């Protein structure tokens, strides 16, 4: 039950704030903190370097974490799992390394209009460097991607299709498998931003047929500073390293180097083993709760919120009308009230939500809402927290000076 779950998240219980900003970063269960502490207390040494017992133990913990991530994504090989800092770094790695390898002037990269800036700016950058150009898949006003429209945009010029699995504004799950089929038909690769899907739905990169898939540990109840890039082995093998230095080489001479095997080729410098171990604990925790139970609680809370908001004439929720198509994300506007005022008033009521462009400015411009408010729920939130949110929203306009 959620009461039991709350015991795993002391911050939610001890702080006075009602935390409804999980899409920005999730809270972390105690087992994640304990795993990190245990790593530093019992296993701390530089992984992959020290040939003494402690160094080997640190390496083992780090590689166990990688194997756990492999299972979490159902990748074929552990070599396909590269540890990075966050989804942003994973996506940049693909853009720099794979993009510069395959793109030439006249080629096209197709991205969705709903990308987070971290799955847009790297592509803009690589277009400037290679002479390729960027095209956009627009969505319907409720956030659905019309695959017929997408199909018309994919041509033999298309080399890369990049799409978020779940939009951080709309919360809707995109048809990744279908996009993969369309991309592969012309020999393009599909790059998936999994930052918002991994915390809420099971991911199987083989079933999705994704070529690259990136996510952030801190959004999936793990630590900040660790993220993952999955890439198909043959693609990763063909790609040049993104960063170079220690840890990623086989041998070095005065004027050259032989790079290490995957995945180490892409992990230059001392690795973030403690946070990888924390991510391992977070994934174990997610498994112990189960996505089904998480989904049930998230949908129940989202339904409660959306039903009540539906009765408020001046409040509008973006995206699907169905609570089960939101991954806990409720992005909304209130007529006549600026989202920054919404979030400030809610903050004064002890409710933490996000306001602004949510790092998805092209989407908000397209939807003609330059800025919105966003409450994002997780399985650890309660009905009474949602009710506090609703109480605050329902009084917003009055408190801004509008009549009842
Ligand atoms: N992609 C999406 C859809 C996101 O919501 C976020 C996080 O805000 C990111 C990418 C970037 O995540 P990070 O800042 O952890 O790299």
Coordinates of N, CA, C and O in Angstrom, one line a residue, residues 141-282:
X141 N -3.3 18.0 -31.7 CA -3.4 18.9 -30.5 C -3.4 18.1 -29.2 O -3.1 18.7 -28.1
X142 N -3.8 16.9 -29.2 CA -3.9 16.1 -28.0 C -2.6 15.3 -27.8 O -2.4 14.5 -26.9
X143 N -1.6 15.5 -28.7 CA -0.3 14.9 -28.5 C -0.1 13.6 -29.2 O 1.0 13.0 -29.2
X144 N -1.1 13.1 -29.9 CA -0.9 11.9 -30.7 C -0.1 12.1 -31.9 O -0.2 13.2 -32.6
X145 N 0.8 11.2 -32.3 CA 1.5 11.2 -33.5 C 0.7 10.4 -34.6 O 0.4 9.3 -34.4
X146 N 0.4 11.1 -35.7 CA -0.3 10.4 -36.8 C 0.8 9.7 -37.7 O 1.5 10.4 -38.4
X147 N 0.8 8.4 -37.6 CA 1.9 7.7 -38.3 C 1.8 7.9 -39.8 O 2.8 7.8 -40.5
X148 N 0.6 8.1 -40.4 CA 0.5 8.4 -41.8 C 1.3 9.7 -42.2 O 2.0 9.7 -43.2
X149 N 1.1 10.7 -41.3 CA 1.8 11.9 -41.6 C 3.4 11.7 -41.4 O 4.2 12.3 -42.1
X150 N 3.7 10.9 -40.4 CA 5.1 10.6 -40.2 C 5.7 9.9 -41.4 O 6.8 10.2 -41.9
X151 N 5.0 8.9 -41.9 CA 5.4 8.1 -43.0 C 5.8 9.0 -44.2 O 6.8 8.8 -44.9
X152 N 5.0 10.0 -44.4 CA 5.2 10.9 -45.6 C 6.5 11.7 -45.4 O 7.0 12.2 -46.4
X153 N 6.9 11.9 -44.2 CA 8.2 12.7 -43.9 C 9.4 11.8 -44.0 O 10.5 12.4 -44.1
X154 N 9.3 10.5 -44.0 CA 10.5 9.7 -44.0 C 10.8 9.3 -45.4 O 10.0 8.6 -46.1
X155 N 12.0 9.7 -45.9 CA 12.4 9.4 -47.2 C 13.8 8.8 -47.2 O 14.4 8.7 -46.2
X156 N 14.3 8.4 -48.4 CA 15.7 7.9 -48.4 C 16.7 8.8 -47.9 O 17.8 8.4 -47.5
X157 N 16.4 10.1 -47.8 CA 17.3 11.1 -47.2 C 17.4 11.0 -45.7 O 18.4 11.5 -45.1
X158 N 16.4 10.4 -45.1 CA 16.3 10.3 -43.6 C 17.4 9.4 -43.1 O 17.4 8.2 -43.5
X159 N 18.2 9.8 -42.3 CA 19.3 9.0 -41.7 C 19.0 8.7 -40.2 O 19.4 7.6 -39.7
X160 N 18.4 9.6 -39.5 CA 18.2 9.4 -38.1 C 16.7 9.9 -37.8 O 16.3 11.0 -38.3
X161 N 16.0 9.1 -37.0 CA 14.7 9.6 -36.5 C 14.9 9.6 -35.0 O 15.4 8.6 -34.4
X162 N 14.6 10.7 -34.3 CA 14.8 10.9 -32.9 C 13.5 11.2 -32.3 O 12.8 12.2 -32.7
X163 N 13.1 10.5 -31.3 CA 11.7 10.7 -30.7 C 11.7 10.3 -29.2 O 12.4 9.4 -28.8
X164 N 11.0 11.1 -28.4 CA 10.9 10.8 -27.0 C 9.9 9.6 -26.9 O 8.9 9.6 -27.6
X165 N 10.1 8.7 -25.9 CA 9.2 7.6 -25.7 C 7.9 8.2 -25.0 O 6.8 7.8 -25.4
X166 N 8.1 9.1 -24.1 CA 7.0 9.8 -23.4 C 7.4 11.2 -23.3 O 8.5 11.6 -22.8
X167 N 6.4 12.1 -23.7 CA 6.7 13.5 -23.6 C 6.6 14.0 -22.2 O 5.7 13.6 -21.4
X168 N 7.6 14.9 -21.8 CA 7.6 15.4 -20.4 C 6.5 16.4 -20.2 O 6.3 16.9 -19.1
X169 N 5.8 16.8 -21.2 CA 4.7 17.8 -21.1 C 3.4 17.1 -21.2 O 2.5 17.4 -20.4
X170 N 3.2 16.2 -22.1 CA 1.9 15.6 -22.3 C 1.8 14.2 -21.6 O 0.7 13.8 -21.4
X171 N 2.9 13.5 -21.4 CA 2.8 12.3 -20.7 C 2.4 11.1 -21.5 O 2.2 10.0 -21.0
X172 N 2.2 11.3 -22.8 CA 1.7 10.2 -23.6 C 2.8 9.3 -24.1 O 3.9 9.8 -24.5
X173 N 2.5 8.0 -24.3 CA 3.5 7.1 -24.8 C 3.4 7.1 -26.3 O 2.4 6.9 -26.9
X174 N 4.6 7.4 -26.9 CA 4.6 7.4 -28.4 C 4.8 6.1 -29.0 O 5.3 5.2 -28.4
X175 N 4.3 5.9 -30.2 CA 4.4 4.6 -30.9 C 5.8 4.3 -31.4 O 6.1 4.3 -32.6
X176 N 6.7 3.9 -30.5 CA 8.1 3.7 -30.8 C 8.3 2.6 -31.8 O 9.1 2.7 -32.8
X177 N 7.6 1.5 -31.6 CA 7.9 0.3 -32.4 C 7.5 0.6 -33.9 O 8.2 0.2 -34.8
X178 N 6.4 1.3 -34.0 CA 6.0 1.7 -35.4 C 6.9 2.7 -36.0 O 7.2 2.6 -37.2
X179 N 7.4 3.6 -35.2 CA 8.4 4.6 -35.7 C 9.7 3.8 -36.2 O 10.3 4.2 -37.2
X180 N 10.1 2.8 -35.4 CA 11.3 2.0 -35.7 C 11.1 1.4 -37.1 O 12.0 1.4 -37.9
X181 N 9.9 0.8 -37.3 CA 9.6 0.1 -38.5 C 9.7 1.1 -39.7 O 10.3 0.8 -40.7
X182 N 9.2 2.3 -39.5 CA 9.2 3.3 -40.6 C 10.6 3.7 -40.9 O 11.1 3.9 -42.0
X183 N 11.4 3.9 -39.8 CA 12.8 4.4 -39.9 C 13.6 3.3 -40.6 O 14.4 3.6 -41.6
X184 N 13.4 2.1 -40.2 CA 14.3 1.0 -40.7 C 14.0 0.7 -42.1 O 14.9 0.2 -42.9
X185 N 12.8 1.0 -42.6 CA 12.4 0.7 -44.0 C 13.3 1.5 -44.9 O 13.6 1.1 -46.0
X186 N 13.8 2.7 -44.5 CA 14.7 3.5 -45.4 C 16.1 3.4 -44.9 O 17.0 4.2 -45.3
X187 N 16.4 2.5 -43.9 CA 17.8 2.3 -43.5 C 18.2 3.4 -42.4 O 19.4 3.5 -42.1
X188 N 17.2 4.1 -41.9 CA 17.6 5.1 -40.8 C 17.6 4.4 -39.5 O 17.0 3.3 -39.3
X189 N 18.2 5.1 -38.5 CA 18.2 4.5 -37.1 C 17.2 5.3 -36.3 O 17.0 6.5 -36.5
X190 N 16.7 4.7 -35.3 CA 15.8 5.3 -34.3 C 16.5 5.6 -33.0 O 16.9 4.6 -32.4
X191 N 16.5 6.8 -32.6 CA 17.1 7.2 -31.3 C 15.9 7.6 -30.3 O 15.1 8.4 -30.7
X192 N 15.8 6.9 -29.2 CA 14.7 7.1 -28.3 C 15.2 7.8 -27.0 O 16.1 7.3 -26.4
X193 N 14.5 8.8 -26.6 CA 14.7 9.5 -25.3 C 13.7 8.8 -24.3 O 12.5 9.0 -24.4
X194 N 14.3 8.0 -23.4 CA 13.5 7.3 -22.5 C 13.4 7.9 -21.1 O 13.1 7.2 -20.1
X195 N 13.8 9.2 -21.0 CA 13.9 9.8 -19.7 C 12.5 9.8 -18.9 O 12.5 9.6 -17.7
X196 N 11.4 9.9 -19.7 CA 10.1 9.9 -19.0 C 9.4 8.6 -19.0 O 8.3 8.4 -18.4
X197 N 9.9 7.7 -19.8 CA 9.2 6.4 -19.9 C 9.7 5.4 -18.8 O 8.9 4.7 -18.1
X198 N 11.0 5.4 -18.6 CA 11.6 4.4 -17.7 C 11.0 4.5 -16.3 O 10.9 3.4 -15.6
X199 N 10.6 5.7 -15.8 CA 10.1 5.7 -14.4 C 8.7 5.1 -14.4 O 8.2 4.9 -13.2
X200 N 8.0 4.9 -15.5 CA 6.6 4.6 -15.4 C 6.1 3.3 -16.1 O 5.1 2.7 -15.8
X201 N 6.9 2.9 -17.2 CA 6.4 1.7 -18.0 C 7.6 0.8 -18.2 O 8.7 1.2 -18.3
X202 N 7.3 -0.5 -18.3 CA 8.4 -1.4 -18.7 C 9.0 -1.1 -20.1 O 8.2 -0.8 -21.0
X203 N 10.3 -1.2 -20.2 CA 10.9 -1.0 -21.5 C 11.6 -2.2 -22.0 O 12.3 -2.9 -21.2
X204 N 11.4 -2.5 -23.2 CA 12.1 -3.7 -23.9 C 12.7 -3.1 -25.2 O 11.9 -3.0 -26.2
X205 N 14.0 -2.9 -25.2 CA 14.6 -2.2 -26.4 C 14.5 -3.1 -27.6 O 14.5 -2.7 -28.7
X206 N 14.5 -4.5 -27.3 CA 14.4 -5.4 -28.5 C 13.0 -5.4 -29.1 O 12.8 -5.3 -30.3
X207 N 12.0 -5.4 -28.2 CA 10.6 -5.3 -28.7 C 10.3 -4.0 -29.4 O 9.6 -3.9 -30.4
X208 N 10.9 -2.9 -28.8 CA 10.7 -1.6 -29.4 C 11.5 -1.5 -30.7 O 11.2 -0.6 -31.5
X209 N 12.5 -2.3 -30.8 CA 13.4 -2.2 -32.0 C 14.1 -0.9 -32.1 O 14.4 -0.4 -33.2
X210 N 14.4 -0.3 -30.9 CA 15.1 1.0 -30.9 C 16.6 0.7 -31.2 O 17.2 -0.3 -30.7
X211 N 17.3 1.6 -31.9 CA 18.7 1.5 -32.1 C 19.5 2.1 -31.0 O 20.6 1.6 -30.7
X212 N 19.0 3.2 -30.5 CA 19.6 3.9 -29.3 C 18.5 4.2 -28.3 O 17.4 4.6 -28.8
X213 N 18.8 4.2 -27.0 CA 17.8 4.5 -26.0 C 18.5 5.1 -24.8 O 19.4 4.4 -24.3
X214 N 18.1 6.3 -24.4 CA 18.8 6.9 -23.3 C 17.9 7.2 -22.2 O 16.7 7.5 -22.4
X215 N 18.4 7.1 -20.9 CA 17.6 7.5 -19.8 C 18.5 8.0 -18.6 O 19.7 7.8 -18.7
X216 N 17.8 8.6 -17.7 CA 18.5 9.2 -16.5 C 18.2 8.5 -15.2 O 17.0 8.3 -14.9
X217 N 19.2 8.2 -14.4 CA 19.0 7.5 -13.2 C 18.1 8.3 -12.2 O 17.2 7.7 -11.5
X218 N 18.3 9.6 -12.2 CA 17.6 10.4 -11.2 C 16.1 10.5 -11.4 O 15.4 10.8 -10.5
X219 N 15.7 10.2 -12.6 CA 14.2 10.2 -12.8 C 13.6 8.8 -12.5 O 12.3 8.7 -12.4
X220 N 14.4 7.8 -12.4 CA 13.8 6.5 -12.1 C 14.2 6.0 -10.7 O 14.6 4.9 -10.5
X221 N 14.1 7.0 -9.8 CA 14.2 6.8 -8.4 C 15.6 6.5 -7.9 O 15.9 6.0 -6.8
X222 N 16.6 6.7 -8.8 CA 18.0 6.5 -8.5 C 18.7 7.8 -8.4 O 18.1 8.9 -8.3
X223 N 20.0 7.8 -8.2 CA 20.8 9.0 -8.0 C 20.9 9.9 -9.2 O 20.8 9.5 -10.3
X224 N 21.2 11.2 -8.9 CA 21.6 12.1 -9.9 C 23.1 11.8 -10.4 O 23.8 11.2 -9.6
X225 N 23.4 12.1 -11.6 CA 24.8 11.9 -12.0 C 25.1 10.6 -12.7 O 26.2 10.4 -13.1
X226 N 24.1 9.8 -12.8 CA 24.3 8.5 -13.6 C 23.1 8.4 -14.6 O 22.0 8.6 -14.3
X227 N 23.5 8.0 -15.8 CA 22.5 7.8 -16.8 C 22.9 6.6 -17.7 O 24.0 6.1 -17.5
X228 N 22.1 6.3 -18.7 CA 22.4 5.1 -19.5 C 22.2 5.4 -20.9 O 21.2 6.1 -21.3
X229 N 23.1 5.0 -21.8 CA 22.8 4.9 -23.2 C 22.9 3.5 -23.6 O 23.9 2.8 -23.5
X230 N 21.8 3.0 -24.1 CA 21.8 1.7 -24.8 C 22.0 2.0 -26.3 O 21.4 2.9 -26.9
X231 N 22.8 1.1 -26.9 CA 23.0 1.2 -28.4 C 23.2 -0.2 -28.9 O 23.8 -1.1 -28.3
X232 N 22.7 -0.4 -30.1 CA 22.9 -1.7 -30.8 C 24.4 -1.9 -30.9 O 25.2 -1.0 -31.4
X233 N 24.9 -3.1 -30.7 CA 26.3 -3.4 -30.6 C 27.0 -3.0 -31.9 O 28.1 -2.4 -31.9
X234 N 26.4 -3.4 -33.0 CA 27.2 -3.1 -34.3 C 27.3 -1.6 -34.6 O 28.3 -1.2 -35.1
X235 N 26.3 -0.9 -34.1 CA 26.4 0.6 -34.3 C 27.5 1.2 -33.3 O 28.3 1.9 -33.8
X236 N 27.4 0.8 -32.1 CA 28.4 1.3 -31.1 C 29.8 0.9 -31.5 O 30.7 1.7 -31.4
X237 N 30.0 -0.3 -32.1 CA 31.3 -0.7 -32.5 C 31.8 0.1 -33.6 O 33.0 0.4 -33.7
X238 N 30.9 0.6 -34.5 CA 31.4 1.4 -35.6 C 31.7 2.8 -35.3 O 32.3 3.5 -36.0
X239 N 31.1 3.3 -34.1 CA 31.2 4.7 -33.8 C 32.5 5.1 -33.1 O 33.1 4.3 -32.4
X240 N 33.0 6.3 -33.4 CA 34.2 6.8 -32.8 C 33.9 7.1 -31.3 O 32.7 7.5 -31.0
X241 N 34.9 7.1 -30.4 CA 34.5 7.6 -29.0 C 34.1 9.0 -29.0 O 34.5 9.8 -29.9
X242 N 33.3 9.3 -28.0 CA 32.8 10.7 -27.8 C 33.8 11.5 -27.0 O 34.2 12.6 -27.3
X243 N 34.2 10.9 -25.9 CA 35.3 11.5 -25.0 C 36.4 10.5 -25.0 O 36.3 9.3 -25.1
X244 N 37.6 11.1 -24.9 CA 38.8 10.2 -24.9 C 39.6 10.5 -23.6 O 39.5 11.5 -22.9
X245 N 40.5 9.6 -23.3 CA 41.4 9.7 -22.1 C 41.6 8.4 -21.5 O 41.7 7.3 -22.2
X246 N 41.7 8.3 -20.2 CA 41.9 7.1 -19.4 C 40.7 6.2 -19.5 O 39.6 6.6 -19.9
X247 N 41.0 4.9 -19.2 CA 39.9 3.9 -19.0 C 39.3 3.4 -20.3 O 38.5 2.5 -20.3
X248 N 39.5 4.2 -21.4 CA 38.8 3.8 -22.6 C 39.8 3.3 -23.7 O 39.4 3.2 -24.8
X249 N 41.0 2.9 -23.2 CA 42.0 2.5 -24.2 C 42.5 1.1 -24.0 O 42.4 0.6 -22.8
X250 N 43.0 0.5 -25.0 CA 43.7 -0.8 -24.9 C 45.2 -0.5 -24.7 O 45.8 -1.0 -23.9
X251 N 45.7 0.4 -25.6 CA 47.1 0.8 -25.6 C 47.3 2.1 -26.2 O 46.5 2.5 -27.1
X252 N 48.3 2.8 -25.8 CA 48.5 4.2 -26.3 C 50.0 4.3 -26.7 O 50.9 3.9 -25.9
X253 N 50.3 5.0 -27.8 CA 51.7 5.3 -28.2 C 51.8 6.8 -28.2 O 50.8 7.5 -28.0
X254 N 52.9 7.3 -28.7 CA 53.1 8.8 -28.7 C 52.1 9.4 -29.7 O 51.6 10.5 -29.4
X255 N 51.7 8.7 -30.7 CA 50.8 9.4 -31.7 C 49.5 8.6 -32.0 O 48.9 8.9 -33.0
X256 N 49.2 7.7 -31.2 CA 47.9 7.0 -31.4 C 47.5 6.2 -30.3 O 48.1 6.1 -29.2
X257 N 46.3 5.5 -30.4 CA 45.8 4.7 -29.4 C 44.9 3.6 -30.0 O 44.3 3.8 -31.0
X258 N 44.8 2.5 -29.3 CA 43.9 1.5 -29.7 C 42.8 1.5 -28.6 O 43.1 1.5 -27.4
X259 N 41.6 1.7 -29.0 CA 40.5 1.9 -28.0 C 40.1 0.6 -27.4 O 40.2 -0.5 -28.1
X260 N 39.5 0.7 -26.2 CA 39.0 -0.5 -25.5 C 37.8 -1.1 -26.2 O 37.1 -0.4 -27.0
X261 N 37.5 -2.3 -25.9 CA 36.2 -2.9 -26.3 C 35.0 -2.2 -25.7 O 35.1 -1.4 -24.8
X262 N 33.8 -2.4 -26.3 CA 32.6 -1.9 -25.7 C 32.4 -2.5 -24.4 O 32.8 -3.7 -24.2
X263 N 31.8 -1.9 -23.5 CA 31.3 -0.5 -23.5 C 32.3 0.5 -23.1 O 32.0 1.7 -23.2
X264 N 33.5 0.0 -22.7 CA 34.5 0.9 -22.1 C 35.0 2.0 -23.1 O 35.4 3.1 -22.6
X265 N 34.9 1.7 -24.4 CA 35.3 2.7 -25.3 C 34.6 4.1 -25.1 O 35.1 5.1 -25.4
X266 N 33.4 4.0 -24.6 CA 32.6 5.2 -24.4 C 32.5 5.7 -22.9 O 31.7 6.5 -22.6
X267 N 33.4 5.1 -22.1 CA 33.4 5.5 -20.7 C 34.8 6.1 -20.3 O 35.4 5.5 -19.4
X268 N 35.2 7.2 -20.9 CA 36.5 7.7 -20.6 C 36.5 8.3 -19.2 O 35.5 8.9 -18.7
X269 N 37.7 8.2 -18.5 CA 37.8 8.7 -17.2 C 37.3 7.8 -16.1 O 36.7 6.8 -16.4
X270 N 37.6 8.2 -14.9 CA 37.1 7.4 -13.7 C 35.5 7.4 -13.8 O 34.9 8.4 -13.9
X271 N 35.0 6.2 -13.6 CA 33.6 6.0 -13.8 C 32.8 6.4 -12.5 O 33.4 6.4 -11.5
X272 N 31.5 6.6 -12.7 CA 30.7 6.9 -11.5 C 30.1 5.6 -10.9 O 28.9 5.4 -11.0
X273 N 31.0 4.9 -10.3 CA 30.5 3.5 -9.8 C 29.5 3.6 -8.7 O 28.5 2.9 -8.7
X274 N 29.7 4.6 -7.8 CA 28.7 4.6 -6.7 C 27.3 4.9 -7.1 O 26.4 4.3 -6.6
X275 N 27.2 5.8 -8.1 CA 25.8 6.1 -8.6 C 25.3 5.0 -9.4 O 24.1 4.8 -9.5
X276 N 26.2 4.3 -10.1 CA 25.7 3.1 -10.9 C 25.2 2.1 -9.9 O 24.1 1.4 -10.2
X277 N 25.9 1.9 -8.8 CA 25.4 1.0 -7.7 C 24.1 1.5 -7.2 O 23.1 0.7 -6.9
X278 N 23.9 2.8 -7.0 CA 22.6 3.4 -6.6 C 21.5 3.1 -7.6 O 20.4 2.8 -7.2
X279 N 21.9 3.2 -8.8 CA 20.9 2.9 -9.9 C 20.5 1.5 -9.9 O 19.3 1.1 -10.0
X280 N 21.4 0.6 -9.6 CA 21.2 -0.8 -9.5 C 20.1 -1.0 -8.4 O 19.1 -1.7 -8.6
X281 N 20.3 -0.4 -7.2 CA 19.3 -0.5 -6.1 C 18.0 0.0 -6.5 O 16.9 -0.5 -6.1
X282 N 18.0 1.1 -7.3 CA 16.7 1.8 -7.7 C 15.9 0.8 -8.6 O 14.7 0.7 -8.5

